[in-house]
PDB file of C-alpha atoms in Angstrom:
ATOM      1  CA  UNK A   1       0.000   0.000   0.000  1.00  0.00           C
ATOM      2  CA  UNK A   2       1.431   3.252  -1.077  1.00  0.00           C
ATOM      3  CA  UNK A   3       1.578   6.324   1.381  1.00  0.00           C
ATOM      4  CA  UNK A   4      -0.835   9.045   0.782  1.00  0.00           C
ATOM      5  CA  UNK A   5       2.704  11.081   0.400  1.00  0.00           C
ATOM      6  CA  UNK A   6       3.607   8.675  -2.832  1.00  0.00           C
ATOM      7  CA  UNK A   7       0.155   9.446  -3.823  1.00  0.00           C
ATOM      8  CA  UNK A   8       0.191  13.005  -3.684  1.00  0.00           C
ATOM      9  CA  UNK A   9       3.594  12.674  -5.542  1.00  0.00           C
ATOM     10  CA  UNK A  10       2.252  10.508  -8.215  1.00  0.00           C
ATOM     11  CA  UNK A  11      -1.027  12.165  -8.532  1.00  0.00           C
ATOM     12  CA  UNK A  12      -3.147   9.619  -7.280  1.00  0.00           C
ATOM     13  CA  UNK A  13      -4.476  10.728  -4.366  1.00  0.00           C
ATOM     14  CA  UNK A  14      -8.037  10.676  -3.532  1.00  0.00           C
ATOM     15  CA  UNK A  15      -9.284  12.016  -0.549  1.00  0.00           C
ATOM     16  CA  UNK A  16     -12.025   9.195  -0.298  1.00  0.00           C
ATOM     17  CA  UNK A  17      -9.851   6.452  -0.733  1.00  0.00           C
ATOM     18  CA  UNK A  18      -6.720   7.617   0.911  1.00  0.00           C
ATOM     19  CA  UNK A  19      -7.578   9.288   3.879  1.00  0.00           C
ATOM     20  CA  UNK A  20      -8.177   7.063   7.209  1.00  0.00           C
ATOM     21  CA  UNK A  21      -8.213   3.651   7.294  1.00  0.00           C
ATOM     22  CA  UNK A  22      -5.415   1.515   5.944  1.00  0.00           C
ATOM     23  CA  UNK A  23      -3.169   4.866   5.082  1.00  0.00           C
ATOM     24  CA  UNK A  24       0.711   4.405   5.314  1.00  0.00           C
ATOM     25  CA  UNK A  25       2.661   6.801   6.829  1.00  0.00           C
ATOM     26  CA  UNK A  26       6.145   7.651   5.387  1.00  0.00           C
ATOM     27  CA  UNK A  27       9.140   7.810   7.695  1.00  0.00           C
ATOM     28  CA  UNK A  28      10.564  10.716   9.465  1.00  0.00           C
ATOM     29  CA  UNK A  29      13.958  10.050   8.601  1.00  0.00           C
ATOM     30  CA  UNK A  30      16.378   7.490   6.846  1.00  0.00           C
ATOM     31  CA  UNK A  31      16.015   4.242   8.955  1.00  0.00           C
ATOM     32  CA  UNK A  32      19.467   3.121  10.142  1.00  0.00           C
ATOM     33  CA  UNK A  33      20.689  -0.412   8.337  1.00  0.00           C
ATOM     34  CA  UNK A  34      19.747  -3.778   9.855  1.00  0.00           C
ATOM     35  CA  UNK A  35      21.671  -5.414  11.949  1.00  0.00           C
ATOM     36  CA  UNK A  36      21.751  -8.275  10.014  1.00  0.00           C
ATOM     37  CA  UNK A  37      23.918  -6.698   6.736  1.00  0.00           C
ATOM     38  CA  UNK A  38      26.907  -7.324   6.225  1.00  0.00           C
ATOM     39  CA  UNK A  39      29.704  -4.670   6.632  1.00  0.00           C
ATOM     40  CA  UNK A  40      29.794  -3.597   2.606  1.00  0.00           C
ATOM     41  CA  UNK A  41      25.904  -3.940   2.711  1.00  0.00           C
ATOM     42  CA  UNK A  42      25.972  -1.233   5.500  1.00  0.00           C
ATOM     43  CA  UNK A  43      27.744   1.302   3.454  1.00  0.00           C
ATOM     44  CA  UNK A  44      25.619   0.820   0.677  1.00  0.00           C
ATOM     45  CA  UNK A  45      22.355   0.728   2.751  1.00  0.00           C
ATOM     46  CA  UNK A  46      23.566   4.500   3.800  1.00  0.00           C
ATOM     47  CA  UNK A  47      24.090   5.475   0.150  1.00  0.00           C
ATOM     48  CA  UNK A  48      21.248   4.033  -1.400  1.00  0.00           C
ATOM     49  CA  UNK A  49      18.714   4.481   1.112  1.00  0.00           C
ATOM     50  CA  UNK A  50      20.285   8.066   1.263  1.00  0.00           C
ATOM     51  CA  UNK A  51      19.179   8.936  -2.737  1.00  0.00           C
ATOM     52  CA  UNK A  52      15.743   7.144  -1.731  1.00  0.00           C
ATOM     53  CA  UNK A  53      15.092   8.939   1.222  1.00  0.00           C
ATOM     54  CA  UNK A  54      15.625  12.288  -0.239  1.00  0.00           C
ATOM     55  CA  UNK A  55      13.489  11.400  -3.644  1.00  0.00           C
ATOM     56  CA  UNK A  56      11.150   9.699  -3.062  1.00  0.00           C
ATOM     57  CA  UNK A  57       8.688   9.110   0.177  1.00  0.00           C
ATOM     58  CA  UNK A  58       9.798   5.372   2.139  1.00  0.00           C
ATOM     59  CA  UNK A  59       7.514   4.071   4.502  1.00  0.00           C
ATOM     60  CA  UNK A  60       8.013   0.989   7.216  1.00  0.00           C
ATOM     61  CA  UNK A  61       6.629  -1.205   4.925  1.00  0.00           C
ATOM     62  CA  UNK A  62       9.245  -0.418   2.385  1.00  0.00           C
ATOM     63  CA  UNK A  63      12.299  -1.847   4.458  1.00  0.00           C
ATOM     64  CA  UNK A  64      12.210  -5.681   3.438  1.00  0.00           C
ATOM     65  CA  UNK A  65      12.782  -3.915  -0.394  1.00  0.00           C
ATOM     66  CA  UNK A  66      15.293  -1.767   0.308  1.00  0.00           C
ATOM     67  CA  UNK A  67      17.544  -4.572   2.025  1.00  0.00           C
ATOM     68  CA  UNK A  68      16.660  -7.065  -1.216  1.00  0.00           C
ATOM     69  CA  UNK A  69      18.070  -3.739  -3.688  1.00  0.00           C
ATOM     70  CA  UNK A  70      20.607  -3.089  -1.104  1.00  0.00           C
ATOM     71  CA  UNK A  71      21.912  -6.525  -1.281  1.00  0.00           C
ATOM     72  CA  UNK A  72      22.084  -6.526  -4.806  1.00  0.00           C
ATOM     73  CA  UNK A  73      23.706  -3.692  -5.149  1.00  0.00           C
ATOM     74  CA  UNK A  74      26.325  -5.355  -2.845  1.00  0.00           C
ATOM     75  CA  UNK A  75      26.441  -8.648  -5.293  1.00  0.00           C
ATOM     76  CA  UNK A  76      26.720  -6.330  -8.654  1.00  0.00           C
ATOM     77  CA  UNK A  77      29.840  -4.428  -7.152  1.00  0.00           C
ATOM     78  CA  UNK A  78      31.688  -7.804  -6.077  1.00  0.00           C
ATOM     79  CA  UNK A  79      31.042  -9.479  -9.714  1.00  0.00           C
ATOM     80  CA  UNK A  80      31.984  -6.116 -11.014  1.00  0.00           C
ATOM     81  CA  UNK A  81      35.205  -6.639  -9.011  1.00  0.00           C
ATOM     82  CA  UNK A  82      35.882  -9.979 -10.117  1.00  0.00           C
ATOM     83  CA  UNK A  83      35.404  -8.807 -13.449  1.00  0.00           C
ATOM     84  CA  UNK A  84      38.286  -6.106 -13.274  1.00  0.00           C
ATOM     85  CA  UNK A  85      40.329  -8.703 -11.965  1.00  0.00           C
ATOM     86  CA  UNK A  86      39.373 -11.484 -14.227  1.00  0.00           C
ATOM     87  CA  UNK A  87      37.818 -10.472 -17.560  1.00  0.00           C
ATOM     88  CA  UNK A  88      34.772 -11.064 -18.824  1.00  0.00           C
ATOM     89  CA  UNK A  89      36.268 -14.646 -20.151  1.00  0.00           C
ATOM     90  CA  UNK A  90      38.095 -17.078 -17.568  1.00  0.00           C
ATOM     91  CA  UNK A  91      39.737 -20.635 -18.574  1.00  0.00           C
ATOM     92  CA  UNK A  92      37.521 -23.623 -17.392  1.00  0.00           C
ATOM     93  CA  UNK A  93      39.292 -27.143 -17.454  1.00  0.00           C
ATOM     94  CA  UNK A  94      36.675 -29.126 -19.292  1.00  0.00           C
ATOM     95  CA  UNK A  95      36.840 -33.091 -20.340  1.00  0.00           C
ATOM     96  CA  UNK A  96      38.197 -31.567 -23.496  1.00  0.00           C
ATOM     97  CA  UNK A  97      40.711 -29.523 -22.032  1.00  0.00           C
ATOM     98  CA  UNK A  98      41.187 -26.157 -21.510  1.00  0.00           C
ATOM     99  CA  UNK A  99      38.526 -23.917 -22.412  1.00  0.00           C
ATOM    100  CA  UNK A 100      37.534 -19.951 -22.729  1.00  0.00           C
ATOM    101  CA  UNK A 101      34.179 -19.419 -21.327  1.00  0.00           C
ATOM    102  CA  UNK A 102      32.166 -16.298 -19.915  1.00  0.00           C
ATOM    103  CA  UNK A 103      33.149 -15.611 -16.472  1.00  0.00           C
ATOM    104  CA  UNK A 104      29.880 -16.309 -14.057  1.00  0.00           C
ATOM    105  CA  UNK A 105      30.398 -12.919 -12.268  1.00  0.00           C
ATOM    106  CA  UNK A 106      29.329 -11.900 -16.011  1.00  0.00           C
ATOM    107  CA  UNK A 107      26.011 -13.391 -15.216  1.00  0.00           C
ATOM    108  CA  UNK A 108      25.718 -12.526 -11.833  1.00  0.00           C
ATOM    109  CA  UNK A 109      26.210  -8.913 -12.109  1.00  0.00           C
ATOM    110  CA  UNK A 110      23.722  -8.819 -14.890  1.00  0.00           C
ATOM    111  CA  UNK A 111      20.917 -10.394 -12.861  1.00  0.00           C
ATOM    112  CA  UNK A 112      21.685  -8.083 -10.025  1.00  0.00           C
ATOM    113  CA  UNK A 113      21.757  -4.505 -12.256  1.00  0.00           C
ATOM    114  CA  UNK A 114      18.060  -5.916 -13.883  1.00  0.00           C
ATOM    115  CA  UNK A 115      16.488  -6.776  -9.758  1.00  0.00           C
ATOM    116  CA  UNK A 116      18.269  -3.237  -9.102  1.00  0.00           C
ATOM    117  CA  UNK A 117      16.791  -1.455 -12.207  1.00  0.00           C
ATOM    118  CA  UNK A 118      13.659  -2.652 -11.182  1.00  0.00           C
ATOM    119  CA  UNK A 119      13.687  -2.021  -7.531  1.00  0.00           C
ATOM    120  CA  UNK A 120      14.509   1.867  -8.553  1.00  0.00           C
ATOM    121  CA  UNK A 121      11.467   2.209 -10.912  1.00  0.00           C
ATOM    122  CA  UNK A 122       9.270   0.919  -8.004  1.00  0.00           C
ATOM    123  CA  UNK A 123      10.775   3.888  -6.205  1.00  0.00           C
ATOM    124  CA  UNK A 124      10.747   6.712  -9.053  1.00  0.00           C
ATOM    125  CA  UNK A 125      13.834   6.680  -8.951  1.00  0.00           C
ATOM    126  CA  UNK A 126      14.898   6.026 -12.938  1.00  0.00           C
ATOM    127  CA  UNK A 127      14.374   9.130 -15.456  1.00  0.00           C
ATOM    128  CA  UNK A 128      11.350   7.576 -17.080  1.00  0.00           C
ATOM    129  CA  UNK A 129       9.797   6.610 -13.669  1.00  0.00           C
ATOM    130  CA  UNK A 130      10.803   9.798 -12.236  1.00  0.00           C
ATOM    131  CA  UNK A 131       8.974  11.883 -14.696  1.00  0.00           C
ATOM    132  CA  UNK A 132       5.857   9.769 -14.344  1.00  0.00           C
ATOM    133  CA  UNK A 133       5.741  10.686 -10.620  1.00  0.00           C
ATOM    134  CA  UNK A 134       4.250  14.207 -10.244  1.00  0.00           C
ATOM    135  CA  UNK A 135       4.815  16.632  -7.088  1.00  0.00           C
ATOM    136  CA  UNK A 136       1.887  18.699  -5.766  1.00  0.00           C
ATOM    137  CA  UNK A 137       1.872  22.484  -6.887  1.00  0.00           C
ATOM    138  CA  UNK A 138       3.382  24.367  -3.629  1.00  0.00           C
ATOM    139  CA  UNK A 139       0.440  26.943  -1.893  1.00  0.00           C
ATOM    140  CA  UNK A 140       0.718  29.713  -3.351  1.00  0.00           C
ATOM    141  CA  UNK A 141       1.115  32.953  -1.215  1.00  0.00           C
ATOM    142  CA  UNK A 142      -1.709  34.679   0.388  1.00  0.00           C
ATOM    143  CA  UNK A 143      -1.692  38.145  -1.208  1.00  0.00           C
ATOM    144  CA  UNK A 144      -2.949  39.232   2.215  1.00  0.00           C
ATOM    145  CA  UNK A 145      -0.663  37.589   3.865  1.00  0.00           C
ATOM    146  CA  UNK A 146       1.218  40.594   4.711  1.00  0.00           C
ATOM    147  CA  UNK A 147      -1.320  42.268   6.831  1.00  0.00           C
ATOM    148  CA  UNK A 148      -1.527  39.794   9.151  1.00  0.00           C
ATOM    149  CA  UNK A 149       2.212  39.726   9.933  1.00  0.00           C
TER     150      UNK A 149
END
């Protein structure tokens, strides 16, 4: 269930659907990393949830999906190390003998960067996504504001 926030920001909101009952309430504040991460997950959990945080609206309910694109994030930069080391081609020792064949990091990090990809549309968070997501029109001024003050 989206917050009434994401639905302001998309341009969904409905007053009799979205106020009341059943209405998500986005976080004050970027929620610290779990404890469970690991120590390069951590870092990236500040980064990413960072950029989120400040672009989008992320509510409790979000957190499971923010440690799954956190965590890939984490497994697309160690394939993408591997591959800086290794190549995109490695030497396998097949029945046949030695062999060129695509490094599995290859594979890896492309599974990870399409789970990521997808994980930032959710969140608006891609330039096509982004631009689908509207933002309310600020209040404008009271022109009689000034009397008052």
């Amino acid at each position: 269930m989206k917050s009434v926030k994401q639905h302001i920001a998309q341009g969904t909101y409905r007053p009799d659907r979205h106020e009341g009952k059943g209405v998500t309430k986005g976080l004050e504040k970027p929620p610290p990393p779990p404890k469970d991460l690991p120590e390069a997950a951590r870092e990236i959990w500040k980064a990413e949830v960072g950029e989120l945080f400040a672009a989008t609206v992320i509510a409790a309910k979000d957190l499971p999906v923010l440690r799954d694109l956190v965590m890939q994030v984490m497994y697309m930069r160690q394939a993408e190390a591997d591959l800086k080391t290794n190549g995109l081609t490695i030497k396998a020792d097949l029945k046949a003998g030695q062999k060129l064949v695509t490094n599995p990091a290859w594979r890896i990090f492309q599974d990870a960067q399409k789970i990521v990809l997808q994980i930032r549309k959710e969140f608006g968070c891609t330039p096509l996504s982004g631009q689908r997501m509207t933002m309310p029109e600020p209040p404008k001024p009271d022109p009689f504001d000034f009397i008052f003050r």
